[in-house]
Coordinates of C-alpha atoms and ligand atoms in Angstrom, one line a residue:
M1 CA 161.0 322.1 78.3
R2 CA 160.1 324.6 81.0
T3 CA 156.4 323.7 82.8
A4 CA 154.8 324.7 85.8
L5 CA 156.2 320.9 87.2
T6 CA 159.9 321.8 86.3
D7 CA 159.4 325.4 88.2
L8 CA 157.6 323.7 91.0
V9 CA 160.2 321.0 91.9
G10 CA 163.4 322.3 90.1
V11 CA 163.9 319.3 87.3
R12 CA 165.1 320.1 84.1
H13 CA 162.4 318.0 82.2
P14 CA 158.8 317.7 82.9
I15 CA 159.1 313.9 83.3
V16 CA 158.0 311.9 86.4
Q17 CA 159.6 308.3 87.3
T18 CA 157.1 306.9 89.6
G19 CA 157.4 305.0 92.8
M20 CA 157.3 301.4 92.0
G21 CA 157.4 298.9 95.2
W22 CA 160.6 296.9 95.0
V23 CA 161.3 298.5 91.6
A24 CA 162.2 302.3 92.1
G25 CA 165.0 302.0 94.4
P26 CA 168.1 304.0 94.7
R27 CA 169.9 303.1 91.4
L28 CA 167.0 304.0 88.9
V29 CA 166.1 307.4 91.1
T30 CA 169.6 308.2 90.8
A31 CA 169.7 307.7 86.9
T32 CA 166.4 309.8 86.5
A33 CA 167.7 312.5 88.6
R34 CA 170.9 312.8 86.7
A35 CA 169.0 312.8 83.6
G36 CA 167.3 315.7 84.8
A37 CA 163.7 314.3 85.5
L38 CA 162.3 313.6 88.6
G39 CA 162.9 310.2 90.0
I40 CA 160.5 309.0 93.2
L41 CA 162.0 306.4 95.5
A42 CA 159.1 303.6 96.4
S43 CA 158.9 303.3 100.4
A44 CA 155.7 301.1 100.8
T45 CA 158.2 298.2 100.5
M46 CA 161.3 299.4 102.5
T47 CA 161.1 299.8 106.4
P48 CA 161.9 303.3 107.7
D49 CA 165.9 302.4 108.2
Q50 CA 165.9 301.2 104.8
L51 CA 164.2 304.6 103.5
R52 CA 166.7 306.7 105.2
S53 CA 169.6 304.7 103.8
A54 CA 168.2 304.8 100.2
V55 CA 167.6 308.6 100.5
R56 CA 171.2 309.1 101.7
E57 CA 172.2 306.7 98.9
V58 CA 170.7 308.8 96.3
K59 CA 171.6 312.0 97.7
S60 CA 175.5 310.8 97.8
R61 CA 175.3 310.3 94.1
T62 CA 173.4 313.3 92.8
D63 CA 172.5 317.0 94.1
A64 CA 169.4 316.7 91.5
P65 CA 166.1 316.9 93.3
F66 CA 164.1 314.0 94.0
G67 CA 161.3 312.3 95.7
V68 CA 159.9 309.7 98.0
N69 CA 156.7 307.8 97.5
L70 CA 154.4 306.4 100.7
R71 CA 151.3 305.3 102.0
A72 CA 149.2 307.8 103.7
D73 CA 147.6 305.1 105.8
A74 CA 150.6 303.4 106.8
G75 CA 150.7 303.2 110.9
D76 CA 154.7 304.3 110.4
A77 CA 153.6 307.2 108.0
P78 CA 154.6 310.0 110.7
E79 CA 158.2 308.5 111.0
R80 CA 158.8 308.4 107.3
V81 CA 157.6 311.9 107.1
R82 CA 160.1 312.9 109.6
I83 CA 162.9 311.2 107.5
I84 CA 161.8 313.1 104.4
V85 CA 161.7 316.1 106.3
E86 CA 164.9 315.6 108.3
E87 CA 166.6 314.4 104.9
G88 CA 165.8 317.6 102.6
V89 CA 164.0 315.1 100.4
R90 CA 162.5 317.8 97.8
V91 CA 159.1 315.7 96.9
A92 CA 156.7 313.8 98.9
S93 CA 154.4 311.5 96.8
F94 CA 151.6 309.5 98.0
A95 CA 149.5 306.5 96.7
L96 CA 146.4 307.4 98.6
A97 CA 145.1 310.9 99.6
P98 CA 147.5 312.3 102.7
S99 CA 145.3 313.7 105.2
K100 CA 144.7 317.6 105.7
E101 CA 147.6 317.8 108.4
L102 CA 150.0 315.6 106.9
I103 CA 150.0 317.9 103.8
A104 CA 150.2 321.1 106.3
E105 CA 153.5 319.5 107.8
L106 CA 155.2 318.8 105.0
K107 CA 154.6 322.0 103.4
D108 CA 155.7 324.0 106.5
A109 CA 159.0 322.0 106.3
G110 CA 159.7 323.2 102.5
V111 CA 158.6 319.6 101.0
V112 CA 156.5 319.8 97.7
V113 CA 153.7 317.5 98.4
V114 CA 152.0 315.7 95.1
P115 CA 149.4 312.8 96.0
S116 CA 148.5 310.5 93.1
V117 CA 144.9 310.5 92.2
G118 CA 142.8 308.4 90.3
A119 CA 139.7 310.5 90.2
R120 CA 138.3 314.0 89.9
R121 CA 137.0 314.2 93.7
H122 CA 139.9 313.2 94.8
A123 CA 141.9 315.5 93.1
E124 CA 139.6 318.4 94.4
K125 CA 139.9 317.3 97.8
V126 CA 143.8 317.2 98.1
A127 CA 143.9 320.7 96.0
A128 CA 141.6 322.2 98.6
W129 CA 143.8 320.7 101.5
G130 CA 147.0 322.3 100.0
A131 CA 148.6 319.8 97.9
D132 CA 151.3 321.7 95.2
A133 CA 150.4 319.2 92.3
V134 CA 148.8 316.1 91.7
I135 CA 149.7 313.1 89.5
V136 CA 146.6 311.9 87.8
Q137 CA 146.6 307.9 86.8
G138 CA 144.1 306.7 84.3
G139 CA 142.9 303.2 84.4
E140 CA 145.8 302.0 81.6
G141 CA 148.4 302.6 84.2
G142 CA 150.0 299.8 86.0
G143 CA 149.5 298.5 89.4
H144 CA 146.5 299.6 91.6
T145 CA 144.5 301.7 89.2
G146 CA 141.2 303.0 88.7
E147 CA 138.9 302.4 85.7
V148 CA 138.5 305.6 83.8
A149 CA 141.2 306.2 80.7
T150 CA 143.7 309.1 81.0
T151 CA 142.1 310.7 77.7
V152 CA 138.7 311.2 79.9
L153 CA 140.0 311.5 83.3
L154 CA 143.0 313.9 82.5
P155 CA 141.0 316.7 81.0
Q156 CA 138.6 316.3 83.7
V157 CA 141.0 317.0 86.6
V158 CA 142.7 320.0 84.7
D159 CA 139.4 321.5 84.4
A160 CA 138.7 320.9 87.8
V161 CA 141.7 322.2 89.9
D162 CA 144.3 325.2 89.7
I163 CA 147.6 323.5 90.4
P164 CA 149.8 321.5 88.4
V165 CA 148.6 318.0 86.9
V166 CA 150.7 315.5 86.0
A167 CA 149.4 313.0 83.4
A168 CA 150.2 309.2 84.3
G169 CA 148.9 306.1 82.9
G170 CA 149.8 304.9 79.4
F171 CA 152.7 307.3 78.4
H172 CA 156.2 305.9 77.0
D173 CA 157.3 308.9 74.4
G174 CA 157.3 312.4 73.2
R175 CA 154.2 311.9 71.3
G176 CA 152.5 311.2 74.7
L177 CA 154.2 314.1 76.4
V178 CA 153.1 316.6 74.1
A179 CA 149.5 315.4 74.0
A180 CA 149.7 315.4 77.6
L181 CA 150.9 319.1 77.3
A182 CA 148.0 319.9 74.8
Y183 CA 145.4 318.4 77.6
G184 CA 146.6 321.1 80.0
A185 CA 149.1 318.9 82.1
A186 CA 152.4 320.0 83.5
G187 CA 154.5 316.8 82.3
V188 CA 153.7 313.1 82.4
A189 CA 154.7 310.6 85.0
M190 CA 155.6 306.8 84.2
G191 CA 155.9 303.6 85.6
T192 CA 156.0 300.6 83.2
R193 CA 158.5 302.6 80.9
F194 CA 161.1 303.3 83.7
L195 CA 160.5 299.7 84.9
L196 CA 161.9 298.7 81.3
T197 CA 165.2 300.4 81.2
S198 CA 168.7 298.9 81.7
D199 CA 169.1 301.2 84.9
S200 CA 165.8 299.1 86.6
T201 CA 167.2 296.5 88.8
V202 CA 164.3 294.0 87.6
P203 CA 165.7 290.8 86.7
D204 CA 166.2 290.4 82.9
A205 CA 163.6 287.4 82.8
V206 CA 161.1 289.2 84.3
K207 CA 162.0 292.5 81.9
A208 CA 161.4 289.8 79.0
R209 CA 157.8 289.0 80.1
Y210 CA 156.9 292.6 79.8
L211 CA 158.5 292.9 76.6
A212 CA 156.8 289.9 75.2
A213 CA 153.5 291.2 76.5
T214 CA 150.8 292.3 74.0
A215 CA 147.7 294.4 75.0
K216 CA 145.6 291.4 75.9
D217 CA 148.3 290.0 78.2
I218 CA 147.7 293.0 80.5
I219 CA 144.7 292.9 82.8
L220 CA 142.7 294.7 85.3
T221 CA 142.0 292.1 88.0
R222 CA 140.4 292.1 91.5
A223 CA 141.6 288.6 92.1
V224 CA 144.5 289.3 93.9
D225 CA 143.6 291.6 96.9
G226 CA 140.1 293.1 95.8
L227 CA 141.5 296.3 94.6
P228 CA 141.1 296.6 91.0
H229 CA 145.0 295.9 89.9
R230 CA 146.6 296.0 86.6
M231 CA 149.1 293.5 85.9
L232 CA 150.8 290.7 83.7
R233 CA 148.0 287.6 83.1
T234 CA 150.1 284.8 84.3
E235 CA 149.4 281.3 84.8
M236 CA 148.8 282.4 88.6
V237 CA 146.5 285.3 88.0
A238 CA 144.4 283.1 85.8
E239 CA 144.1 280.7 88.0
L240 CA 143.1 282.8 90.8
E241 CA 140.4 284.4 88.5
G242 CA 138.9 280.9 87.6
A243 CA 139.1 279.2 91.1
G244 CA 136.0 279.1 93.4
R245 CA 136.0 280.3 96.9
L246 CA 137.5 277.1 98.4
R247 CA 139.9 276.3 95.7
S248 CA 141.5 280.0 95.9
L249 CA 141.6 279.6 99.8
Y250 CA 143.6 276.4 99.9
R251 CA 145.8 278.1 97.3
A252 CA 145.9 281.3 99.1
L253 CA 146.7 279.2 102.4
R254 CA 149.5 277.5 100.5
R255 CA 151.2 280.8 99.1
A256 CA 150.9 282.4 102.4
S257 CA 152.7 279.8 104.2
G258 CA 155.6 280.0 101.7
F259 CA 155.5 283.9 101.9
R260 CA 155.3 283.9 105.9
R261 CA 158.8 282.4 105.7
I262 CA 160.4 285.0 103.6
S263 CA 158.2 287.8 105.2
G264 CA 158.5 286.8 108.6
L265 CA 154.9 288.0 109.4
S266 CA 152.9 285.8 111.8
W267 CA 149.5 284.5 110.6
P268 CA 147.6 286.6 113.3
A269 CA 149.5 289.7 111.8
M270 CA 149.0 288.8 108.1
V271 CA 145.0 288.4 108.7
R272 CA 145.2 291.9 110.6
D273 CA 147.1 293.4 107.8
G274 CA 144.8 291.8 105.4
L275 CA 142.0 292.7 107.0
A276 CA 143.0 296.5 107.3
M277 CA 143.6 296.5 103.5
R278 CA 139.8 295.5 102.8
H279 CA 138.7 299.3 102.9
G280 CA 135.4 298.2 103.7
K281 CA 135.1 295.9 100.8
D282 CA 133.7 292.3 101.1
L283 CA 136.4 290.2 100.4
S284 CA 136.8 286.3 100.6
W285 CA 139.5 284.9 102.9
S286 CA 141.8 284.2 100.4
Q287 CA 141.8 287.9 99.4
V288 CA 142.4 289.0 102.8
L289 CA 145.5 286.6 103.0
L290 CA 146.7 287.8 99.5
A291 CA 146.4 291.6 100.4
A292 CA 148.6 291.0 103.3
N293 CA 151.1 289.4 100.9
T294 CA 150.9 291.6 97.7
P295 CA 154.4 293.1 99.0
M296 CA 155.7 290.0 98.9
L297 CA 154.0 288.7 95.8
L298 CA 155.7 291.7 93.9
R299 CA 159.0 291.3 95.6
A300 CA 158.7 287.5 94.4
S301 CA 158.9 288.7 90.7
M302 CA 160.9 292.4 90.8
V303 CA 163.6 291.2 93.1
D304 CA 163.8 287.3 92.9
G305 CA 162.8 286.9 89.1
R306 CA 160.0 284.3 90.2
T307 CA 157.7 284.9 87.2
D308 CA 155.7 281.6 88.1
L309 CA 155.1 282.9 92.0
G310 CA 154.7 286.5 91.9
I311 CA 152.7 289.1 90.6
M312 CA 154.0 291.7 87.8
A313 CA 152.3 294.9 88.1
S314 CA 152.2 296.6 84.5
G315 CA 150.4 299.2 82.6
Q316 CA 148.6 298.4 79.2
V317 CA 151.7 300.4 77.7
A318 CA 153.8 297.3 78.0
A319 CA 152.6 296.2 75.0
L320 CA 154.2 299.2 73.1
I321 CA 157.6 298.7 75.0
E322 CA 160.1 296.9 72.9
D323 CA 163.6 297.7 74.5
L324 CA 165.7 298.6 77.2
P325 CA 167.3 301.9 77.0
S326 CA 169.1 303.8 79.9
V327 CA 167.1 306.1 81.8
A328 CA 169.5 308.6 80.2
E329 CA 168.7 307.8 76.6
L330 CA 165.0 307.5 77.4
V331 CA 164.6 310.9 78.7
A332 CA 166.9 312.6 75.9
R333 CA 164.7 310.2 73.5
I334 CA 161.4 311.5 74.7
L335 CA 162.7 315.2 74.3
S336 CA 163.9 314.9 71.0
E337 CA 160.6 313.1 69.7
A338 CA 158.6 315.6 71.8
E339 CA 160.5 318.6 70.0
T340 CA 160.0 316.8 66.3
T341 CA 156.2 316.5 67.0
L342 CA 155.8 319.8 67.9
T343 CA 157.8 321.4 65.0
T344 CA 155.6 318.8 62.8
L345 CA 152.4 320.2 64.3
A346 CA 153.6 323.7 63.6
A347 CA 154.7 323.5 60.1
E348 CA 151.3 321.4 59.5
S349 CA 149.3 324.5 60.9
G350 CA 151.4 326.7 59.1
P351 CA 152.2 330.4 59.9
P352 CA 149.7 332.5 61.6
G353 CA 147.3 334.1 58.9
R354 CA 148.1 331.7 56.1
Ligands
LIG1 C1 155.5 297.4 89.3 C2 154.8 298.5 89.7 C3 154.6 298.6 91.3 C4 154.0 299.8 91.5 N1 154.3 300.2 92.9 C5 153.3 301.4 93.1 C6 153.6 302.0 94.5 O1 154.3 301.0 95.4 N2 153.1 303.1 95.1 C7 152.2 303.7 94.0 O2 151.9 304.8 94.5 N3 152.4 303.4 92.6 C8 153.0 302.2 92.2 N4 152.6 301.8 91.1 C9 152.0 302.6 90.0 C10 153.0 303.6 89.2 O3 153.6 304.2 90.4 C11 152.3 304.5 88.1 O4 151.6 305.5 88.7 C12 151.8 304.0 87.0 O5 152.8 302.8 86.8 C13 151.5 304.6 85.8 O6 151.2 304.1 84.6 P1 152.1 303.4 83.6 O7 152.5 302.0 84.3 O8 151.2 303.3 82.6 O9 153.3 304.6 83.5 C14 153.4 300.6 90.6 C15 153.6 300.2 89.1 C16 154.0 299.1 88.7 C17 154.0 298.8 87.1

């Protein structure tokens, strides 16, 4: 299936595996690249050295193109951009809109720049600054997300910009791919669906929690770090949502002191990071502490399998997912479903002139 996305990036299929902290590592990205789709390494939860070795690991296992996701607002973003350029990574993906200068630097080096956006005005802004394509994520998507549904946001962005638009938020199968193409998208990007594959390194106990989730178990909450964040509703999340300010602060302090031992963050560094993540919002002190610890909260579940301690970011689509195929099986299945859907649609509408 050839689209503006496959032409731009040089992959065989218009399918993207998004950068998910602690989840999208070399193993998942290599499997995706080998399957002919675009895999994106999540670098926000890696040190620059870890990023360089993860990139080299993928390059040593496949010649296919892949990408790196990074935070444009990270203090060490320039260093990460240098690694991307030096290592010849094909695509740079951003969680927050990158600056005009950063886009220019990457493009000058031949890197394809694909920011993720959750609103039309952000898509217009990055398109004007020279982004090559955008991933537009509707509110049903996992992790930090907006409130506008994919079915509303996607056509809005497709109509607003001239660059290829990749649809994200709520996709898992071939029908979804065809629907996205019908809206004018150049492909689909999926997080939760790729997390739930046998190639993802997420512990089995955590995958089982996702597979068991119904739509009602996947909520959008600001209780963790003040930003709308879609995740599985666990006891911890329910506790955070229900607790008063004083109780939340006590719990956040207890958690933060536990995570401090793992992350090595000093208390002043934790408060500084948390305050930096406020982005002008009115956060309680417990949210400031949890914001600084969000990467560690995600790590506790995605790496250590602690479903009681960690947060499990998830798209609503987890409610529809029931199996753990390999990435190769998943991509082949999506393409064959898409073909069947297209054939059925063509047969139902009949030959022209009938
Ligand atoms: C566990 C998890 C971790 C995520 N981490 C990141 C991240 O580090 N950076 C980012 O830009 N998006 C992150 N996201 C969002 C995804 O990249 C993607 O946009 C989203 O999952 C798409 O929606 P879907 O889950 O319905 O497919 C994360 C999502 C999940 C489920």
